[in-house]
Amino acid sequence: MTDNFLLDSGFWGWLYKLLTPVEWLMTQVMYWFHKLLTLIGMPAVGLSWVLSIIFLVVVVQACVFPLFYKQMKSMRGMQAIQPKMMKIQNKYKGKNDPASKEAMQREMMKLYKDNHANPAGSCLPMLIQGPVFMCMFYVLSAIPYIARGKRAPLGAFDVATAQEFSATTFFGTKVSDTFTTAGTSGKVVIAIFVFAMCACLWYMQWNTMRRNTAPASMNKQTERMQKMMLWIFPIMYIFSGVAMPFAVLVYWLANNICNLLRSFWQLREFPTPGSPAAIDKEKRDHDNENRKRAREGRPSLEEEELIEAKKEAERKSVQGHQRQQPQRKNRKKK
């Protein structure tokens, strides 16, 4: 390991300098949760630091979840107003004059506002999670340098705390090791973690494609792109995972597991209209409504529909099928 921390130089040094407040906050979360674990009897060196990394993942996921929830609502709102958007676009199709463009933009913005839809809402959680992961990579990569006195302390990690963290082993592998610096057993453990990370990502994407894609929206080009994404990102994980400190892999795997669980929730609560998951949700909502009605002593949806059909049939038999003519109002005499 070199004595110069490369992430502190050049463009990356400038970028990570901007993210210092986030890095500082991350070190505080890890430090105080580690402090709590040691207070309840866990050793200062070892599993307590690994659990602190996992706890940081949970904190980050909890902070991002409200944004993710808004993202899902925004996406469903955008899907619901798609026909109206198409209508506005067709209305101004072929009109390139400034007045028409401004009018179309005005109508689109009113449509978004009236339906509480945000076209940029689906990007926000991703824009936040990216810098968060970068900060975590930076912090966990910097700690070994802090422990050796080759870098200034960062947040809650002074030299003593960094040395304590760097001495931690998990499954016989030091958290500061990478695939190239670890021993044979460490290489095996790191390879297993990288494989588990790839498997989580692959299954999440595959399950989303299988359960959350409407057949009507599929074509050969879309299907080809989805298959490429299904394999490209896990393969990228393999190459990037080899260069990461083991502590980052712990964070990454825990984060992928949380994302996988969140994708299950998304498929259950916010499926794409027309997808297999949406069909299952409609059936589930239908059954839940019938159970609720049964508890309240009300007729089921099917029974209510049958009652309404009978009432309509009786009304037609009494009134006949002829439409009742509107009566003229008596005009007032002048």
Tab-separated table of C-alpha atoms in Angstrom:
chain	number	residue	atom	x	y	z
A	1	MET	CA	0.000	0.000	0.000
A	2	THR	CA	1.381	3.394	-0.962
A	3	ASP	CA	1.725	6.241	1.509
A	4	ASN	CA	-0.246	8.679	-0.689
A	5	PHE	CA	-4.016	8.511	-0.561
A	6	LEU	CA	-4.842	8.907	-4.254
A	7	LEU	CA	-8.456	9.958	-3.669
A	8	ASP	CA	-7.184	13.159	-2.061
A	9	SER	CA	-5.458	14.336	-5.242
A	10	GLY	CA	-6.585	15.673	-8.592
A	11	PHE	CA	-10.225	15.876	-9.614
A	12	TRP	CA	-11.330	13.274	-7.046
A	13	GLY	CA	-9.666	15.209	-4.233
A	14	TRP	CA	-11.628	18.310	-5.241
A	15	LEU	CA	-14.894	16.377	-5.520
A	16	TYR	CA	-14.537	14.547	-2.204
A	17	LYS	CA	-13.653	17.866	-0.560
A	18	LEU	CA	-17.117	19.107	-1.515
A	19	LEU	CA	-18.651	15.996	0.061
A	20	THR	CA	-16.800	16.425	3.382
A	21	PRO	CA	-19.984	17.207	5.410
A	22	VAL	CA	-21.545	13.898	4.293
A	23	GLU	CA	-18.312	12.018	5.050
A	24	TRP	CA	-18.131	13.624	8.506
A	25	LEU	CA	-21.723	12.639	9.244
A	26	MET	CA	-21.078	9.037	8.176
A	27	THR	CA	-18.125	8.694	10.532
A	28	GLN	CA	-20.258	10.012	13.404
A	29	VAL	CA	-23.056	7.496	12.718
A	30	MET	CA	-20.601	4.593	12.647
A	31	TYR	CA	-18.673	5.805	15.696
A	32	TRP	CA	-21.661	6.328	17.983
A	33	PHE	CA	-23.373	3.096	17.006
A	34	HIS	CA	-20.054	1.301	17.670
A	35	LYS	CA	-19.912	3.084	21.024
A	36	LEU	CA	-23.413	1.805	21.832
A	37	LEU	CA	-22.457	-1.783	20.961
A	38	THR	CA	-19.377	-1.646	23.164
A	39	LEU	CA	-21.491	-0.286	26.043
A	40	ILE	CA	-23.725	-3.375	25.896
A	41	GLY	CA	-20.712	-5.680	26.075
A	42	MET	CA	-19.447	-6.274	22.536
A	43	PRO	CA	-15.649	-6.138	21.989
A	44	ALA	CA	-14.286	-2.854	20.621
A	45	VAL	CA	-12.427	-4.641	17.829
A	46	GLY	CA	-14.364	-7.053	15.633
A	47	LEU	CA	-18.037	-7.574	14.847
A	48	SER	CA	-19.074	-4.279	16.469
A	49	TRP	CA	-17.457	-2.314	13.623
A	50	VAL	CA	-19.012	-4.548	10.965
A	51	LEU	CA	-22.442	-4.041	12.533
A	52	SER	CA	-21.741	-0.290	12.556
A	53	ILE	CA	-21.247	-0.413	8.781
A	54	ILE	CA	-24.523	-2.308	8.367
A	55	PHE	CA	-26.287	0.147	10.684
A	56	LEU	CA	-25.046	2.984	8.469
A	57	VAL	CA	-26.684	1.235	5.499
A	58	VAL	CA	-29.984	1.073	7.412
A	59	VAL	CA	-29.754	4.775	8.313
A	60	VAL	CA	-29.054	5.765	4.700
A	61	GLN	CA	-31.912	3.572	3.431
A	62	ALA	CA	-34.285	5.068	6.020
A	63	CYS	CA	-33.329	8.594	4.911
A	64	VAL	CA	-33.762	7.767	1.223
A	65	PHE	CA	-37.033	5.808	1.595
A	66	PRO	CA	-39.360	8.868	1.765
A	67	LEU	CA	-37.792	10.099	-1.479
A	68	PHE	CA	-38.179	6.625	-2.991
A	69	TYR	CA	-41.852	6.625	-1.962
A	70	LYS	CA	-42.359	9.998	-3.668
A	71	GLN	CA	-40.536	8.615	-6.700
A	72	MET	CA	-42.973	5.705	-6.974
A	73	LYS	CA	-45.993	7.989	-6.606
A	74	SER	CA	-44.552	10.364	-9.193
A	75	MET	CA	-43.917	7.525	-11.653
A	76	ARG	CA	-47.458	6.190	-11.257
A	77	GLY	CA	-48.817	9.721	-11.619
A	78	MET	CA	-46.859	10.163	-14.846
A	79	GLN	CA	-48.195	6.839	-16.162
A	80	ALA	CA	-51.761	7.833	-15.275
A	81	ILE	CA	-51.577	11.097	-17.238
A	82	GLN	CA	-49.761	9.566	-20.229
A	83	PRO	CA	-52.899	9.625	-22.468
A	84	LYS	CA	-53.472	13.329	-21.675
A	85	MET	CA	-49.819	14.079	-22.379
A	86	MET	CA	-50.117	12.341	-25.762
A	87	LYS	CA	-53.234	14.396	-26.512
A	88	ILE	CA	-51.399	17.676	-25.822
A	89	GLN	CA	-48.379	16.574	-27.865
A	90	ASN	CA	-50.591	15.597	-30.813
A	91	LYS	CA	-52.389	18.944	-30.537
A	92	TYR	CA	-49.134	20.817	-31.174
A	93	LYS	CA	-47.521	18.244	-33.463
A	94	GLY	CA	-45.661	19.905	-36.318
A	95	LYS	CA	-46.001	23.386	-34.804
A	96	ASN	CA	-42.502	24.754	-34.230
A	97	ASP	CA	-43.256	28.439	-33.755
A	98	PRO	CA	-42.348	29.950	-30.347
A	99	ALA	CA	-45.980	30.662	-29.437
A	100	SER	CA	-47.029	27.013	-29.964
A	101	LYS	CA	-44.029	25.702	-28.030
A	102	GLU	CA	-44.787	28.035	-25.147
A	103	ALA	CA	-48.470	27.064	-25.164
A	104	MET	CA	-47.624	23.340	-25.148
A	105	GLN	CA	-45.159	23.846	-22.290
A	106	ARG	CA	-47.782	25.790	-20.343
A	107	GLU	CA	-50.414	23.087	-20.813
A	108	MET	CA	-47.962	20.344	-19.843
A	109	MET	CA	-46.939	22.180	-16.655
A	110	LYS	CA	-50.613	22.689	-15.743
A	111	LEU	CA	-51.225	18.968	-16.330
A	112	TYR	CA	-48.331	18.069	-13.994
A	113	LYS	CA	-49.543	20.529	-11.354
A	114	ASP	CA	-53.192	19.415	-11.454
A	115	ASN	CA	-52.223	15.747	-11.116
A	116	HIS	CA	-49.347	16.254	-8.611
A	117	ALA	CA	-46.902	14.588	-11.020
A	118	ASN	CA	-43.194	15.415	-11.226
A	119	PRO	CA	-41.280	14.262	-14.328
A	120	ALA	CA	-37.960	14.644	-12.465
A	121	GLY	CA	-39.176	12.910	-9.296
A	122	SER	CA	-37.945	9.470	-10.343
A	123	CYS	CA	-34.321	10.674	-10.611
A	124	LEU	CA	-33.936	12.212	-7.144
A	125	PRO	CA	-33.262	9.065	-5.040
A	126	MET	CA	-30.642	7.887	-7.542
A	127	LEU	CA	-28.952	11.305	-7.519
A	128	ILE	CA	-28.740	11.132	-3.727
A	129	GLN	CA	-27.635	7.499	-3.383
A	130	GLY	CA	-24.726	7.976	-5.812
A	131	PRO	CA	-22.827	10.581	-3.730
A	132	VAL	CA	-23.676	8.654	-0.532
A	133	PHE	CA	-22.006	5.524	-1.873
A	134	MET	CA	-19.029	7.576	-3.072
A	135	CYS	CA	-18.629	9.056	0.415
A	136	MET	CA	-18.802	5.617	2.002
A	137	PHE	CA	-16.129	4.339	-0.379
A	138	TYR	CA	-13.961	7.342	0.428
A	139	VAL	CA	-14.338	7.042	4.222
A	140	LEU	CA	-13.646	3.309	4.385
A	141	SER	CA	-10.714	3.680	1.978
A	142	ALA	CA	-9.225	6.572	3.987
A	143	ILE	CA	-9.337	4.844	7.388
A	144	PRO	CA	-6.217	2.635	6.838
A	145	TYR	CA	-4.226	5.756	5.878
A	146	ILE	CA	-5.476	7.562	8.988
A	147	ALA	CA	-4.445	4.543	11.092
A	148	ARG	CA	-0.904	4.753	9.696
A	149	GLY	CA	-0.704	8.522	10.171
A	150	LYS	CA	-0.524	9.148	6.418
A	151	ARG	CA	-3.746	11.163	6.339
A	152	ALA	CA	-5.370	13.681	8.656
A	153	PRO	CA	-8.211	12.443	10.916
A	154	LEU	CA	-11.667	12.452	9.353
A	155	GLY	CA	-14.698	13.220	11.500
A	156	ALA	CA	-14.915	10.779	14.404
A	157	PHE	CA	-11.971	8.746	13.118
A	158	ASP	CA	-8.740	9.864	14.733
A	159	VAL	CA	-5.605	7.698	14.587
A	160	ALA	CA	-6.592	5.499	17.565
A	161	THR	CA	-10.132	4.878	16.293
A	162	ALA	CA	-8.868	4.194	12.776
A	163	GLN	CA	-6.316	1.672	14.125
A	164	GLU	CA	-9.085	-0.057	16.086
A	165	PHE	CA	-11.253	-0.247	12.974
A	166	SER	CA	-8.398	-1.460	10.733
A	167	ALA	CA	-7.632	-4.298	13.165
A	168	THR	CA	-11.165	-5.682	12.710
A	169	THR	CA	-11.522	-9.005	10.918
A	170	PHE	CA	-14.712	-10.549	9.541
A	171	PHE	CA	-14.760	-14.185	8.426
A	172	GLY	CA	-10.996	-14.122	8.949
A	173	THR	CA	-10.510	-11.157	6.560
A	174	LYS	CA	-9.335	-7.703	7.633
A	175	VAL	CA	-11.850	-5.009	6.721
A	176	SER	CA	-9.068	-2.883	5.206
A	177	ASP	CA	-7.941	-5.656	2.804
A	178	THR	CA	-8.695	-5.708	-0.905
A	179	PHE	CA	-8.661	-8.774	-3.141
A	180	THR	CA	-5.033	-8.095	-4.130
A	181	THR	CA	-3.737	-7.546	-0.560
A	182	ALA	CA	-5.727	-10.332	1.177
A	183	GLY	CA	-4.387	-13.836	1.799
A	184	THR	CA	-5.819	-16.937	0.162
A	185	SER	CA	-8.699	-17.323	2.624
A	186	GLY	CA	-9.390	-13.576	2.390
A	187	LYS	CA	-9.547	-13.785	-1.406
A	188	VAL	CA	-12.123	-16.561	-1.119
A	189	VAL	CA	-14.245	-14.534	1.316
A	190	ILE	CA	-14.052	-11.392	-0.853
A	191	ALA	CA	-14.957	-13.439	-3.956
A	192	ILE	CA	-18.019	-14.829	-2.127
A	193	PHE	CA	-19.120	-11.314	-1.134
A	194	VAL	CA	-18.663	-10.019	-4.702
A	195	PHE	CA	-20.661	-12.995	-6.021
A	196	ALA	CA	-23.435	-12.333	-3.483
A	197	MET	CA	-23.531	-8.651	-4.502
A	198	CYS	CA	-23.836	-9.611	-8.174
A	199	ALA	CA	-26.489	-12.231	-7.409
A	200	CYS	CA	-28.610	-9.688	-5.480
A	201	LEU	CA	-28.427	-7.162	-8.292
A	202	TRP	CA	-29.092	-9.759	-10.996
A	203	TYR	CA	-32.105	-11.244	-9.215
A	204	MET	CA	-33.568	-7.801	-8.446
A	205	GLN	CA	-33.362	-6.789	-12.116
A	206	TRP	CA	-34.590	-10.153	-13.381
A	207	ASN	CA	-37.563	-10.216	-10.994
A	208	THR	CA	-38.467	-6.637	-11.888
A	209	MET	CA	-38.365	-7.451	-15.616
A	210	ARG	CA	-40.441	-10.584	-15.093
A	211	ARG	CA	-43.064	-9.149	-12.736
A	212	ASN	CA	-43.170	-5.396	-13.448
A	213	THR	CA	-43.187	-5.144	-17.241
A	214	ALA	CA	-46.472	-4.725	-19.093
A	215	PRO	CA	-46.582	-7.102	-22.121
A	216	ALA	CA	-48.114	-4.317	-24.241
A	217	SER	CA	-45.038	-2.124	-23.742
A	218	MET	CA	-42.546	-4.797	-24.775
A	219	ASN	CA	-40.820	-4.845	-28.138
A	220	LYS	CA	-37.628	-6.406	-29.434
A	221	GLN	CA	-35.509	-3.336	-28.775
A	222	THR	CA	-36.781	-2.926	-25.190
A	223	GLU	CA	-36.317	-6.620	-24.500
A	224	ARG	CA	-32.758	-6.499	-25.862
A	225	MET	CA	-31.887	-3.476	-23.704
A	226	GLN	CA	-33.286	-5.114	-20.576
A	227	LYS	CA	-31.269	-8.274	-21.183
A	228	MET	CA	-28.098	-6.218	-21.660
A	229	MET	CA	-28.683	-4.366	-18.377
A	230	LEU	CA	-29.418	-7.671	-16.656
A	231	TRP	CA	-25.859	-8.841	-17.309
A	232	ILE	CA	-23.764	-5.677	-17.770
A	233	PHE	CA	-24.136	-4.226	-14.257
A	234	PRO	CA	-23.364	-7.485	-12.379
A	235	ILE	CA	-20.271	-7.958	-14.558
A	236	MET	CA	-19.164	-4.396	-13.730
A	237	TYR	CA	-19.538	-5.302	-10.042
A	238	ILE	CA	-16.970	-8.068	-10.431
A	239	PHE	CA	-14.236	-5.717	-11.682
A	240	SER	CA	-15.028	-2.885	-9.261
A	241	GLY	CA	-15.463	-5.255	-6.291
A	242	VAL	CA	-11.923	-6.579	-6.665
A	243	ALA	CA	-10.495	-3.081	-6.058
A	244	MET	CA	-12.723	-2.246	-3.074
A	245	PRO	CA	-11.663	-2.620	0.600
A	246	PHE	CA	-13.551	-5.472	2.269
A	247	ALA	CA	-15.385	-2.964	4.492
A	248	VAL	CA	-16.862	-1.358	1.350
A	249	LEU	CA	-18.004	-4.789	0.148
A	250	VAL	CA	-19.802	-5.322	3.472
A	251	TYR	CA	-21.568	-1.986	2.974
A	252	TRP	CA	-22.304	-2.764	-0.683
A	253	LEU	CA	-23.763	-6.219	-0.015
A	254	ALA	CA	-25.937	-4.926	2.845
A	255	ASN	CA	-27.121	-2.087	0.599
A	256	ASN	CA	-27.962	-4.493	-2.244
A	257	ILE	CA	-29.967	-6.698	0.126
A	258	CYS	CA	-31.936	-3.634	1.286
A	259	ASN	CA	-32.538	-2.609	-2.341
A	260	LEU	CA	-33.747	-6.131	-3.146
A	261	LEU	CA	-36.227	-6.063	-0.243
A	262	ARG	CA	-37.375	-2.614	-1.307
A	263	SER	CA	-37.973	-3.872	-4.862
A	264	PHE	CA	-40.313	-6.562	-3.446
A	265	TRP	CA	-42.264	-3.798	-1.666
A	266	GLN	CA	-42.362	-1.745	-4.869
A	267	LEU	CA	-43.758	-4.668	-6.882
A	268	ARG	CA	-46.426	-5.209	-4.246
A	269	GLU	CA	-47.530	-1.602	-3.718
A	270	PHE	CA	-46.597	0.284	-6.914
A	271	PRO	CA	-46.576	-2.147	-9.848
A	272	THR	CA	-46.573	-0.929	-13.438
A	273	PRO	CA	-50.146	-0.893	-14.844
A	274	GLY	CA	-50.800	-3.957	-16.992
A	275	SER	CA	-47.866	-5.941	-15.563
A	276	PRO	CA	-48.232	-9.372	-13.860
A	277	ALA	CA	-47.533	-7.677	-10.503
A	278	ALA	CA	-50.365	-5.184	-11.175
A	279	ILE	CA	-52.785	-8.010	-12.000
A	280	ASP	CA	-51.857	-9.724	-8.740
A	281	LYS	CA	-52.359	-6.443	-6.838
A	282	GLU	CA	-55.823	-5.953	-8.342
A	283	LYS	CA	-56.819	-9.469	-7.277
A	284	ARG	CA	-55.285	-8.942	-3.814
A	285	ASP	CA	-57.069	-5.598	-3.356
A	286	HIS	CA	-60.322	-7.192	-4.543
A	287	ASP	CA	-60.013	-10.043	-2.026
A	288	ASN	CA	-59.046	-7.658	0.791
A	289	GLU	CA	-62.086	-5.473	0.079
A	290	ASN	CA	-64.379	-8.501	0.170
A	291	ARG	CA	-62.896	-9.639	3.487
A	292	LYS	CA	-63.371	-6.141	4.907
A	293	ARG	CA	-67.002	-6.108	3.745
A	294	ALA	CA	-67.580	-9.542	5.268
A	295	ARG	CA	-66.312	-8.326	8.660
A	296	GLU	CA	-68.593	-5.296	8.466
A	297	GLY	CA	-71.599	-7.382	7.398
A	298	ARG	CA	-71.822	-5.723	3.976
A	299	PRO	CA	-72.362	-7.525	0.652
A	300	SER	CA	-69.297	-8.504	-1.360
A	301	LEU	CA	-68.322	-6.615	-4.524
A	302	GLU	CA	-69.887	-9.360	-6.654
A	303	GLU	CA	-73.089	-9.351	-4.596
A	304	GLU	CA	-73.266	-5.556	-4.754
A	305	GLU	CA	-72.845	-5.661	-8.520
A	306	LEU	CA	-75.614	-8.276	-8.771
A	307	ILE	CA	-77.931	-6.144	-6.579
A	308	GLU	CA	-77.309	-3.093	-8.770
A	309	ALA	CA	-77.972	-5.157	-11.913
A	310	LYS	CA	-81.302	-6.382	-10.449
A	311	LYS	CA	-82.315	-2.827	-9.519
A	312	GLU	CA	-81.521	-1.645	-13.038
A	313	ALA	CA	-83.532	-4.503	-14.539
A	314	GLU	CA	-86.525	-3.708	-12.294
A	315	ARG	CA	-86.303	-0.017	-13.177
A	316	LYS	CA	-86.339	-0.824	-16.894
A	317	SER	CA	-89.269	-3.208	-16.506
A	318	VAL	CA	-91.289	-0.522	-14.720
A	319	GLN	CA	-90.332	2.517	-16.808
A	320	GLY	CA	-89.826	0.710	-20.090
A	321	HIS	CA	-86.906	1.233	-22.421
A	322	GLN	CA	-88.141	4.509	-23.863
A	323	ARG	CA	-86.240	7.585	-22.846
A	324	GLN	CA	-88.291	10.053	-20.860
A	325	GLN	CA	-88.771	13.222	-22.891
A	326	PRO	CA	-87.672	16.446	-21.196
A	327	GLN	CA	-90.534	18.750	-20.223
A	328	ARG	CA	-90.618	22.320	-21.413
A	329	LYS	CA	-90.522	24.983	-18.821
A	330	ASN	CA	-93.505	27.313	-18.818
A	331	ARG	CA	-92.469	30.666	-20.094
A	332	LYS	CA	-93.377	33.587	-17.973
A	333	LYS	CA	-95.832	35.935	-19.535
A	334	LYS	CA	-94.537	39.381	-20.083
